[in-house]
Coordinates of C-alpha atoms in Angstrom, one line a residue:
M35 CA -1.3 8.0 -0.3
K36 CA -3.7 7.0 -3.0
V37 CA -3.2 3.3 -2.2
L38 CA -3.8 3.9 1.5
I39 CA -7.1 5.8 0.8
R40 CA -8.1 3.0 -1.6
I41 CA -7.4 0.4 1.1
L42 CA -9.4 2.3 3.7
Q43 CA -12.5 2.8 1.5
P44 CA -15.1 0.1 2.1
Q45 CA -15.5 -2.4 -0.7
K46 CA -19.3 -2.6 -0.2
E47 CA -21.8 -0.1 1.1
S48 CA -23.0 -1.1 4.5
K49 CA -26.7 -0.8 5.3
N50 CA -26.1 1.3 8.5
K51 CA -23.4 3.4 6.7
L52 CA -21.2 3.7 9.7
E53 CA -18.3 6.0 9.1
N54 CA -15.0 4.3 8.5
K55 CA -13.0 5.6 11.5
S56 CA -9.6 5.0 9.9
L57 CA -10.5 7.0 6.8
L58 CA -12.0 9.7 9.1
L59 CA -8.7 9.8 11.0
V60 CA -6.6 10.2 7.8
N61 CA -8.9 13.0 6.6
L62 CA -8.7 14.8 9.9
L63 CA -4.9 14.6 9.9
L64 CA -4.7 15.8 6.3
V65 CA -7.1 18.7 6.8
E66 CA -6.1 19.8 10.3
P67 CA -2.7 18.4 11.2
S68 CA -2.4 20.6 14.3
L69 CA -5.3 18.8 16.1
S70 CA -4.4 17.3 19.4
S71 CA -5.2 13.6 20.1
N72 CA -8.0 14.6 22.5
E73 CA -9.6 16.8 19.8
I74 CA -9.4 14.0 17.3
Q75 CA -10.9 11.5 19.8
K76 CA -13.8 13.8 20.4
N77 CA -14.3 14.3 16.7
I78 CA -14.3 10.6 16.0
Y79 CA -16.0 9.1 19.1
S80 CA -17.8 12.2 20.5
L81 CA -15.9 11.6 23.8
L82 CA -12.4 10.7 25.0
N83 CA -11.8 7.0 24.4
Y84 CA -8.1 6.3 24.8
S85 CA -8.3 2.5 24.3
A86 CA -10.3 2.7 21.1
F87 CA -8.2 5.5 19.8
N88 CA -4.9 3.7 20.4
K89 CA -6.3 0.6 18.7
L90 CA -7.4 2.8 15.7
C91 CA -4.0 4.4 15.4
S92 CA -2.3 1.0 15.6
R93 CA -4.6 -0.4 12.8
L94 CA -4.1 2.7 10.7
R95 CA -0.3 2.4 11.1
E96 CA -0.5 -1.3 9.9
K97 CA -2.6 -0.3 6.9
A98 CA -0.2 2.6 6.1
L99 CA 2.7 0.1 6.1
D100 CA 0.8 -2.3 4.0
S101 CA 0.0 0.5 1.5
M102 CA 3.6 1.6 1.3
L103 CA 4.7 -2.0 0.6
M104 CA 2.0 -2.4 -2.0
D105 CA 2.9 1.0 -3.6
S106 CA 6.6 0.0 -3.7
S107 CA 5.6 -3.3 -5.3
I108 CA 3.5 -1.5 -7.9
E109 CA 6.3 0.9 -8.8
S110 CA 8.9 -2.0 -9.1
G111 CA 6.5 -3.9 -11.4
G112 CA 6.1 -6.7 -8.9
I113 CA 2.3 -6.8 -9.2
L114 CA 0.0 -7.9 -12.0
K115 CA -1.0 -5.3 -14.6
E116 CA -4.7 -5.7 -13.8
M117 CA -4.1 -5.1 -10.1
K118 CA -2.1 -1.9 -10.9
L119 CA -5.1 -0.6 -13.0
Y120 CA -7.4 -1.4 -10.1
L121 CA -5.4 0.5 -7.6
S122 CA -4.7 3.5 -9.8

C-alpha cells in the first residue's frame, strides 16, 4: 500500500493545487469502505459523473497493479538499492 500511495502522490506541487482524484479515492475507500459509488462520486466530483468515475477507477486499478508489481520486485531484490530507498 505504501508504494501505491507513493505513486499517487504528485512529484511536484502544482500551482492550482488540484486534488489528486486517485489519491482522494484511495483515502475515501480506506476511511469509509462502506460508501456507495454514488456517494464517492459526489464526494470527488460534487455530482454524479459515471464516465469520469469509471475512468478514474480504471486508472487506479492500473496504478494498483503497477504498485503490486513494483512491490514484488522490491521484495525479491530485483530493483536497485537506491530505488528501494526512494520508495521506502
